[in-house]
Amino acid sequence: MLTQEQAKKQDLLIDAMHYAGLSPDIWLGAGFIAFQSKCLMAETDKEETKESAWWAMGTIVADFGMARIFDTPDQFYSIYRVMDTDLDLGSFAVRVVQKHDKYAMYVSDTLLPEYTRHLPKKNKKGKRRNVLVADGERFIPVIRQLAEERDDCDFTIATVDQFIEALFEVMLKGCSNTRVISQSIYRYDFLPEKFDYILALPVFGMKNLTDEEHFICKESDAVALENLLLHLNKDGRLVITVPGRITFGQGRTENLRAFVQSMYQIEEITELPSGTFKATGIKTYLMTIGGTNKGDDVSVRRLAGIGQKNKRDMVSEFKVEDETFVLASELDDMGDWNVDRIFSQQDEEWVKFRDTNIRKETLGDVAEIFRGKLISKKDKSGSIGVLNISNIGDYEISFEGIDHIEESERKIGNYILQEGDLIIPARGTAMRCAVFRPQSFICIASSNLIVIRTNPKMLLPEYLKIFLDSPIGRKIIISMQQGTTTINLNYKDLAGMEVPMPALSEQKKSVELYEAEYAFYRESIEKAETRWNETLQRLYKF
């Protein structure tokens, strides 16, 4: 535990690096080099000057094979002067992690027990467990604790950051059960060996970390999932945090899920609460996957966070909010790993929808779904209207105050809205949808909106709106969200949702009843408001 004085010194060091003009991306490396240089100077008889410090820095950089990240002796000396040889590099690294959003996704001491809860002790023959810590920089705050608490395991810690590699060598000095390697978990043949247990918090969503030739999906988190499974021993386990998109996404993501379920055993899916990671609204799941496909039950949990004073705080404790299980065969039939859907299937509304005799189809088979157009420049006198989230009401679209642009029809042809297009937000804080009716001017949707263009011979857009506004419809939409506190929908994922498909005649009856009752509702509200205002005017005459 850091004393107040130690924490103050570390903050002064971070401030010095900031004022020296160093990018936060290299604060860890800069601190490591300054610390090693200070230690080297303490071992020599040299007087501490700007020149001698610069010499020490050059020696350390050469010894560790690092890049020379300081531009001038003055820049380096401004940091060197506030460095102490008694600095705890481990706690300093954690402090940098906590202060810099580059490291927003890291494993905290609160989350670590969830990662290791399935990590067994020595086997019956006394053989030590071989554990891989993938993307080791994500485990900086807990890496020493992990190595010391599990001295019955041999840890291989992978990183591609040369500063992190050198930092770990120092942080883990004395831990004989660790080795640090420079390897990328996003490369197909990154290691020849396999492991009994793998812990991973991969980079989310990046597409340029690997050649996709060897992998089903190209996003970094999906590559890590597939690649690390290939490095599991037969009876091993992978514990990995994945973004919500992996649990229900369509296309290649769906193919990845099918591969995992056919070759491995999903043992547990845990929904992590907002505040598990610093300043991120991405829905995340901790998955435990076994190296063999032999189990029947899949444990499904939802954790709640404790100890947040505000939304930006990280949780200090977890508690199990919901817990259930599904059969592996049921998960196969579902086609996804959607925790919201699994839990909702146990409530009365979902069971009723699932068991109804009404025919159902996936939305992508009966509708065209696309994202609106990204608008860079508005034009008040433009001839083309642009709908945004604020224009979408609970029942209809408001064209008052609509944005405009001026653009050739050729460039926006694929985005021009048509009669009956159903519009829903792709992001925001409220889920609502409305059916578009043509105006006297051309209209398009902004990129904040998703357009659903149904085949009217199969599905009426008004009927689809009724369904999406229903409790079960909203549950399905919520289960597809990638965000935790705000809506974040991917239009491609909507293609996989099931919608009821009664006969067109039945759809028309529902729509006619809806529209008639909505008209009566509006008329009643207007009459009530008029009467109320007239009453107030009479009462206010004193």
XYZ file of C-alpha atoms in Angstrom:
542
model
C 0.000 0.000 0.000
C 1.476 3.354 -1.054
C 1.979 6.025 1.586
C 0.682 9.513 0.867
C 4.266 10.722 0.451
C 5.106 7.960 -2.054
C 1.975 8.685 -4.071
C 2.856 12.390 -4.107
C 6.369 11.627 -5.429
C 4.955 9.442 -8.189
C 2.506 12.147 -9.213
C 5.355 14.677 -9.325
C 7.269 12.335 -11.621
C 4.269 11.961 -13.925
C 3.836 15.751 -13.927
C 7.508 16.153 -14.850
C 7.090 13.833 -17.843
C 3.998 15.769 -18.898
C 5.797 19.128 -18.744
C 8.804 17.639 -20.559
C 6.494 17.093 -23.529
C 6.508 13.299 -23.434
C 3.473 11.515 -24.843
C 1.545 9.554 -22.177
C 2.032 6.508 -24.397
C 5.695 6.365 -23.316
C 5.454 7.436 -19.678
C 6.078 3.899 -18.482
C 9.169 3.576 -20.664
C 10.421 7.010 -19.655
C 9.991 6.217 -15.968
C 11.765 2.892 -16.368
C 14.746 4.455 -18.170
C 15.009 7.295 -15.620
C 14.851 4.825 -12.726
C 17.514 2.529 -14.177
C 19.711 5.527 -14.994
C 19.391 6.784 -11.410
C 20.343 3.355 -10.081
C 23.329 3.188 -12.450
C 24.558 6.606 -11.322
C 24.284 5.496 -7.688
C 26.702 2.654 -8.473
C 29.323 4.994 -9.959
C 31.441 7.790 -8.570
C 30.205 10.243 -11.178
C 28.826 13.586 -10.079
C 25.142 13.942 -10.951
C 25.066 16.480 -13.757
C 23.003 16.884 -16.862
C 25.802 15.357 -18.930
C 26.442 12.377 -16.635
C 22.711 11.643 -16.440
C 22.560 11.708 -20.243
C 25.470 9.249 -20.335
C 23.655 6.917 -17.908
C 20.491 7.111 -19.995
C 22.419 6.144 -23.125
C 23.998 3.198 -21.328
C 20.658 1.893 -20.052
C 18.982 2.259 -23.438
C 21.828 0.326 -25.066
C 21.870 -2.409 -22.393
C 18.129 -3.060 -22.697
C 18.022 -2.611 -26.482
C 15.462 0.181 -26.218
C 14.602 3.097 -28.440
C 16.055 6.464 -27.398
C 12.849 8.290 -26.490
C 14.412 11.474 -25.076
C 15.319 14.224 -27.521
C 17.737 16.329 -25.465
C 19.761 16.177 -22.210
C 17.573 18.983 -20.830
C 14.406 17.000 -21.454
C 15.784 13.883 -19.781
C 17.336 15.746 -16.844
C 14.022 17.436 -15.983
C 12.652 13.938 -15.280
C 15.842 12.448 -13.840
C 15.988 15.115 -11.095
C 12.666 14.067 -9.554
C 13.402 10.328 -9.740
C 14.253 8.390 -6.574
C 16.166 5.113 -6.430
C 13.620 3.887 -3.885
C 10.791 4.173 -6.413
C 8.584 1.090 -6.521
C 8.378 0.472 -10.270
C 5.355 -1.756 -9.895
C 3.230 0.789 -8.040
C 4.482 3.519 -10.388
C 3.344 1.465 -13.368
C -0.084 1.018 -11.774
C -0.291 4.771 -11.152
C 0.435 5.510 -14.812
C -2.157 2.934 -15.840
C -4.755 4.558 -13.584
C -4.032 8.036 -14.909
C -3.818 7.378 -18.634
C -6.812 6.329 -20.749
C -4.580 4.326 -23.105
C -4.669 1.680 -20.400
C -8.400 2.055 -19.672
C -8.814 -1.680 -20.218
C -6.757 -3.419 -17.566
C -7.329 -6.195 -15.054
C -7.838 -4.728 -11.589
C -7.380 -6.510 -8.285
C -11.189 -6.630 -8.122
C -11.424 -8.506 -11.414
C -8.417 -10.820 -10.902
C -10.290 -13.359 -8.701
C -12.842 -13.797 -11.500
C -10.000 -14.642 -13.865
C -8.420 -17.176 -11.540
C -11.487 -18.788 -9.911
C -11.145 -21.838 -12.194
C -7.350 -22.038 -12.027
C -6.671 -25.399 -10.319
C -3.881 -26.182 -7.917
C -1.196 -28.735 -8.750
C -2.624 -31.863 -10.284
C -2.584 -35.228 -8.482
C 0.894 -35.977 -9.757
C 2.194 -32.671 -8.437
C 2.769 -31.224 -11.898
C 2.840 -27.429 -11.980
C 0.271 -25.601 -14.100
C 1.592 -23.877 -17.200
C -0.166 -20.498 -17.459
C -0.050 -17.919 -20.258
C -0.830 -14.271 -19.483
C -1.656 -12.839 -22.916
C -1.187 -9.118 -23.630
C 0.648 -8.840 -20.336
C 0.454 -5.035 -20.212
C -3.281 -5.385 -19.419
C -2.275 -7.181 -16.189
C 0.248 -4.617 -14.903
C -1.667 -3.827 -11.661
C -1.935 -7.486 -10.633
C 0.979 -9.289 -12.275
C 3.183 -9.449 -9.165
C 0.218 -10.429 -6.976
C -0.708 -13.184 -9.435
C 2.809 -14.618 -9.512
C 3.197 -14.571 -5.722
C -0.247 -15.930 -4.846
C -0.012 -18.779 -7.338
C 3.530 -19.982 -6.767
C 2.283 -23.451 -7.802
C 2.063 -22.200 -11.409
C 4.638 -21.295 -14.031
C 3.665 -18.065 -15.784
C 4.588 -17.038 -19.319
C 3.828 -13.346 -19.813
C 3.557 -12.157 -23.414
C 3.943 -8.547 -24.574
C 5.150 -6.768 -27.696
C 6.072 -3.550 -25.872
C 9.801 -3.464 -25.192
C 9.365 -1.072 -22.264
C 6.735 -3.312 -20.673
C 8.992 -6.325 -21.204
C 11.870 -4.620 -19.417
C 9.525 -3.303 -16.729
C 8.215 -6.801 -16.009
C 11.740 -8.155 -15.712
C 12.327 -5.671 -12.894
C 8.853 -5.874 -11.318
C 9.006 -9.673 -11.203
C 12.560 -9.931 -9.934
C 12.645 -12.731 -7.391
C 9.598 -14.483 -8.862
C 11.226 -17.640 -10.177
C 7.916 -18.895 -11.603
C 7.694 -16.217 -14.310
C 9.204 -15.592 -17.714
C 8.521 -12.616 -19.969
C 8.507 -13.034 -23.744
C 8.162 -10.641 -26.640
C 5.338 -12.195 -28.657
C 2.091 -11.003 -30.236
C -0.972 -13.096 -29.487
C -2.472 -11.769 -32.742
C 0.055 -13.681 -34.862
C -0.931 -17.177 -35.951
C 2.242 -19.015 -34.904
C 3.241 -16.777 -31.988
C 4.291 -19.756 -29.807
C 4.878 -23.464 -30.467
C 3.763 -24.595 -27.004
C 0.358 -25.100 -25.381
C -0.874 -24.155 -21.918
C -3.012 -25.473 -19.085
C -4.580 -22.076 -18.456
C -4.663 -18.807 -20.399
C -5.709 -15.390 -19.088
C -6.500 -12.736 -21.693
C -7.890 -9.228 -21.986
C -7.262 -8.516 -25.681
C -7.382 -5.248 -27.561
C -10.957 -4.660 -28.730
C -12.011 -4.086 -32.317
C -8.734 -3.260 -34.074
C -8.410 -4.691 -37.598
C -4.771 -4.094 -38.506
C -2.982 -6.255 -35.941
C -2.799 -9.394 -38.044
C -3.148 -10.961 -41.455
C -6.703 -12.310 -41.476
C -5.752 -15.179 -43.779
C -5.437 -17.616 -40.866
C -8.459 -16.432 -38.888
C -12.231 -16.493 -39.248
C -12.640 -12.840 -38.174
C -10.272 -9.921 -38.617
C -11.037 -7.926 -35.438
C -8.303 -8.203 -32.810
C -10.547 -9.539 -30.025
C -11.928 -12.296 -32.277
C -8.420 -13.164 -33.506
C -7.214 -13.436 -29.906
C -10.113 -15.725 -28.977
C -9.478 -18.104 -31.866
C -5.697 -17.981 -31.660
C -5.466 -18.556 -27.913
C -7.828 -21.527 -28.083
C -5.346 -23.126 -30.467
C -2.740 -22.860 -27.695
C -4.778 -24.717 -25.059
C -3.870 -28.161 -23.813
C -6.571 -30.790 -24.142
C -7.829 -30.220 -20.587
C -6.857 -26.557 -20.432
C -8.998 -23.439 -19.968
C -9.051 -20.027 -21.593
C -10.483 -17.159 -19.527
C -10.940 -14.138 -21.779
C -12.864 -10.866 -21.745
C -14.706 -10.185 -24.993
C -16.897 -7.299 -26.196
C -20.648 -7.858 -26.457
C -20.449 -7.938 -30.250
C -18.788 -11.368 -30.188
C -21.710 -12.889 -28.297
C -24.368 -12.053 -30.887
C -22.775 -10.565 -34.041
C -23.652 -11.964 -37.452
C -21.552 -12.991 -40.474
C -17.989 -14.011 -39.664
C -18.611 -13.504 -35.959
C -21.392 -16.079 -36.151
C -18.993 -18.446 -37.926
C -16.449 -17.949 -35.140
C -19.016 -18.888 -32.493
C -19.933 -22.021 -34.452
C -16.236 -22.986 -34.639
C -15.726 -22.489 -30.908
C -18.819 -24.497 -29.991
C -17.925 -27.354 -32.312
C -14.310 -27.692 -31.147
C -14.318 -26.568 -27.510
C -16.493 -26.479 -24.396
C -17.983 -23.169 -23.281
C -18.065 -23.537 -19.506
C -19.123 -20.101 -18.323
C -20.337 -16.747 -19.678
C -20.287 -13.866 -17.194
C -21.687 -10.414 -17.976
C -19.452 -7.786 -16.350
C -21.008 -4.555 -15.034
C -20.284 -1.004 -16.079
C -17.277 0.188 -14.091
C -15.307 -3.043 -14.431
C -12.943 -1.114 -16.688
C -11.991 2.533 -16.555
C -14.125 4.983 -18.542
C -15.615 2.611 -21.067
C -19.241 2.003 -21.986
C -18.621 -1.192 -23.935
C -20.583 -4.233 -22.828
C -18.079 -6.907 -21.811
C -18.267 -10.595 -21.005
C -15.796 -12.850 -19.218
C -15.823 -16.259 -20.892
C -14.345 -19.515 -19.646
C -13.756 -22.028 -22.451
C -12.397 -25.548 -22.032
C -9.991 -27.258 -24.392
C -12.308 -30.200 -25.011
C -15.924 -30.411 -26.053
C -17.292 -32.725 -23.384
C -19.521 -30.842 -20.916
C -23.290 -30.494 -20.918
C -23.961 -27.390 -18.810
C -22.958 -23.803 -19.507
C -23.031 -21.529 -16.449
C -24.411 -18.052 -17.172
C -23.922 -15.225 -14.690
C -24.563 -11.500 -14.462
C -22.408 -9.534 -12.010
C -23.346 -6.230 -10.388
C -20.753 -3.684 -9.329
C -20.381 -2.220 -5.834
C -18.482 0.845 -4.660
C -19.014 3.369 -7.466
C -19.556 6.953 -6.328
C -20.073 8.106 -9.913
C -20.260 6.570 -13.384
C -16.547 7.057 -14.109
C -15.419 5.181 -11.002
C -14.347 1.564 -11.184
C -16.204 -0.949 -9.043
C -14.483 -2.123 -5.871
C -16.449 -5.351 -5.510
C -18.661 -7.723 -7.482
C -21.793 -9.535 -6.455
C -23.724 -12.129 -8.447
C -26.963 -10.506 -9.591
C -28.360 -13.367 -11.698
C -27.200 -16.913 -12.245
C -28.543 -19.763 -14.348
C -27.359 -22.401 -16.780
C -28.192 -23.662 -20.244
C -27.405 -26.939 -21.911
C -24.609 -26.795 -24.478
C -27.090 -28.159 -27.038
C -29.492 -25.284 -26.255
C -26.672 -22.795 -26.802
C -26.016 -24.458 -30.174
C -29.677 -24.073 -31.117
C -29.689 -20.403 -30.100
C -26.829 -19.589 -32.445
C -25.450 -16.922 -30.115
C -24.120 -16.409 -26.581
C -26.456 -13.561 -25.700
C -26.728 -13.412 -21.905
C -29.708 -11.032 -21.977
C -31.540 -13.434 -24.227
C -30.688 -16.431 -22.028
C -32.061 -14.725 -18.930
C -35.076 -13.276 -20.736
C -35.973 -16.716 -22.088
C -36.771 -17.671 -18.529
C -39.365 -14.949 -18.050
C -43.012 -15.305 -18.955
C -42.999 -12.898 -21.913
C -40.110 -14.598 -23.668
C -41.472 -18.089 -23.105
C -44.837 -16.993 -24.508
C -43.170 -15.452 -27.588
C -40.954 -18.488 -28.119
C -43.841 -20.946 -27.872
C -46.402 -19.015 -29.919
C -47.672 -20.631 -33.122
C -47.146 -17.432 -35.106
C -44.551 -17.935 -37.845
C -41.253 -16.146 -37.269
C -38.533 -15.037 -39.677
C -35.147 -13.397 -39.237
C -35.414 -9.715 -40.073
C -32.603 -9.865 -42.629
C -34.669 -12.297 -44.744
C -37.663 -9.952 -45.030
C -36.032 -6.507 -44.966
C -33.107 -4.447 -46.176
C -31.216 -2.873 -43.271
C -28.644 -0.100 -43.596
C -26.978 2.693 -41.639
C -27.663 6.335 -42.524
C -25.128 8.612 -44.199
C -22.306 10.399 -42.394
C -22.860 14.139 -42.790
C -19.858 16.420 -42.561
C -21.308 19.792 -43.527
C -24.818 21.185 -43.022
C -26.471 23.801 -45.220
C -29.550 25.619 -43.892
C -30.679 26.433 -47.413
C -29.958 22.938 -48.719
C -32.630 21.036 -50.600
C -32.088 17.688 -48.835
C -33.410 17.011 -45.348
C -31.360 14.979 -42.890
C -33.137 13.115 -40.103
C -31.327 12.719 -36.800
C -32.072 11.078 -33.459
C -33.863 14.188 -32.175
C -36.398 13.920 -35.014
C -37.518 10.422 -34.060
C -40.448 10.480 -31.643
C -42.195 7.678 -29.815
C -44.916 7.500 -32.466
C -43.889 9.550 -35.474
C -41.148 11.625 -37.068
C -40.967 15.358 -36.429
C -39.667 17.374 -39.363
C -39.573 20.614 -37.396
C -36.028 21.954 -37.183
C -34.678 19.209 -39.434
C -31.105 19.668 -40.693
C -30.431 20.213 -44.398
C -27.534 19.670 -46.785
C -26.898 20.449 -50.432
C -25.636 17.460 -52.385
C -26.116 15.911 -55.801
C -28.804 13.239 -55.834
C -26.303 10.837 -57.386
C -24.129 10.863 -54.253
C -26.996 10.211 -51.863
C -29.089 7.915 -54.048
C -28.559 4.845 -51.853
C -29.670 6.754 -48.749
C -32.873 8.441 -49.971
C -35.729 7.443 -47.675
C -38.816 5.814 -49.100
C -42.433 5.502 -47.989
C -42.637 3.034 -45.085
C -38.976 3.023 -44.063
C -38.731 2.285 -40.343
C -36.159 4.482 -38.576
C -34.497 3.595 -35.251
C -31.507 5.119 -33.396
C -28.129 3.416 -33.721
C -26.968 5.120 -30.537
C -28.340 7.304 -27.782
C -30.192 6.980 -24.505
C -33.732 6.074 -25.628
C -35.070 3.329 -27.866
C -37.843 4.540 -30.173
C -38.812 3.975 -33.778
C -41.052 5.655 -36.347
C -42.229 5.071 -39.904
C -41.153 7.574 -42.562
C -43.731 9.371 -44.716
C -42.595 11.270 -47.854
C -42.203 15.038 -47.650
C -42.097 17.774 -50.238
C -38.290 17.477 -50.218
C -35.846 14.560 -50.405
C -34.892 13.104 -47.016
C -32.033 10.889 -45.867
C -31.097 9.501 -42.444
C -27.902 10.498 -40.644
C -25.334 7.909 -39.586
C -26.828 7.994 -36.080
C -29.878 6.174 -37.427
C -30.631 2.736 -38.840
C -33.112 2.281 -41.679
C -35.199 -0.893 -41.968
C -36.905 -1.243 -45.358
C -39.272 -4.199 -45.144
C -40.648 -6.201 -48.032
C -44.288 -4.963 -47.801
C -45.567 -8.184 -49.355
C -44.272 -10.038 -46.300
C -43.957 -7.593 -43.404
C -45.679 -4.239 -42.921
C -43.351 -1.597 -41.428
C -46.131 -0.386 -39.127
C -46.561 -3.919 -37.783
C -42.795 -4.167 -37.225
C -42.939 -0.908 -35.241
C -45.692 -2.361 -33.037
C -43.503 -5.394 -32.384
C -40.343 -3.369 -31.624
C -42.325 -1.138 -29.240
C -43.645 -4.173 -27.356
C -41.983 -5.423 -24.143
C -40.575 -8.501 -25.898
C -39.396 -6.440 -28.870
C -37.550 -4.043 -26.592
C -35.934 -6.942 -24.734
C -34.616 -8.322 -28.006
C -33.223 -4.909 -29.015
C -31.624 -4.416 -25.583
C -29.982 -7.830 -25.851
C -28.250 -6.670 -29.059
C -26.790 -3.502 -27.598
C -23.020 -3.226 -27.460
C -23.065 -0.425 -24.878
C -23.798 -0.649 -21.160
C -25.488 2.670 -20.409
C -26.380 3.965 -23.878
C -27.788 2.411 -27.030
C -25.104 1.218 -29.418
C -26.599 -0.960 -32.139
C -24.933 -2.490 -35.181
C -27.292 -2.611 -38.159
C -25.772 -5.925 -39.267
C -26.728 -7.542 -35.970
C -30.371 -6.536 -36.398
C -30.542 -8.804 -39.435
C -30.386 -11.831 -37.143
C -33.307 -10.945 -34.861
C -36.486 -12.996 -35.071
C -39.739 -11.161 -35.806
C -43.310 -12.518 -35.866
C -44.795 -12.970 -39.332
C -48.564 -13.517 -39.207
C -50.553 -13.343 -42.441
C -50.652 -9.897 -44.055
C -54.380 -9.685 -43.348
C -53.662 -10.118 -39.625
C -50.873 -7.561 -39.763
C -53.246 -5.057 -41.426
C -55.874 -5.567 -38.709
C -53.302 -4.859 -35.998
C -52.031 -1.763 -37.817
C -55.547 -0.409 -38.412
C -56.440 -0.859 -34.747
C -53.163 0.765 -33.672
C -53.640 3.799 -35.941
C -57.321 4.255 -35.038
C -56.628 4.110 -31.311
C -53.587 6.372 -31.639
C -55.719 8.958 -33.479
C -58.350 8.731 -30.713
C -55.615 9.049 -28.094
C -54.190 12.190 -29.739
C -57.646 13.723 -30.134
C -58.489 12.997 -26.496
C -55.222 14.528 -25.296
C -55.782 17.670 -27.391
C -59.360 18.061 -26.112
C -58.243 17.531 -22.519
C -55.430 20.096 -22.891
C -57.790 22.643 -24.486
C -60.348 22.180 -21.716
C -57.686 22.434 -19.027
C -56.197 25.616 -20.482
C -59.668 27.199 -20.802
C -60.376 26.295 -17.180
C -57.116 27.888 -16.028
C -57.873 31.066 -17.965
C -61.239 31.366 -16.181
C -59.696 30.659 -12.785
C -56.868 33.150 -13.248
C -59.277 36.126 -13.594
C -58.967 37.727 -10.174
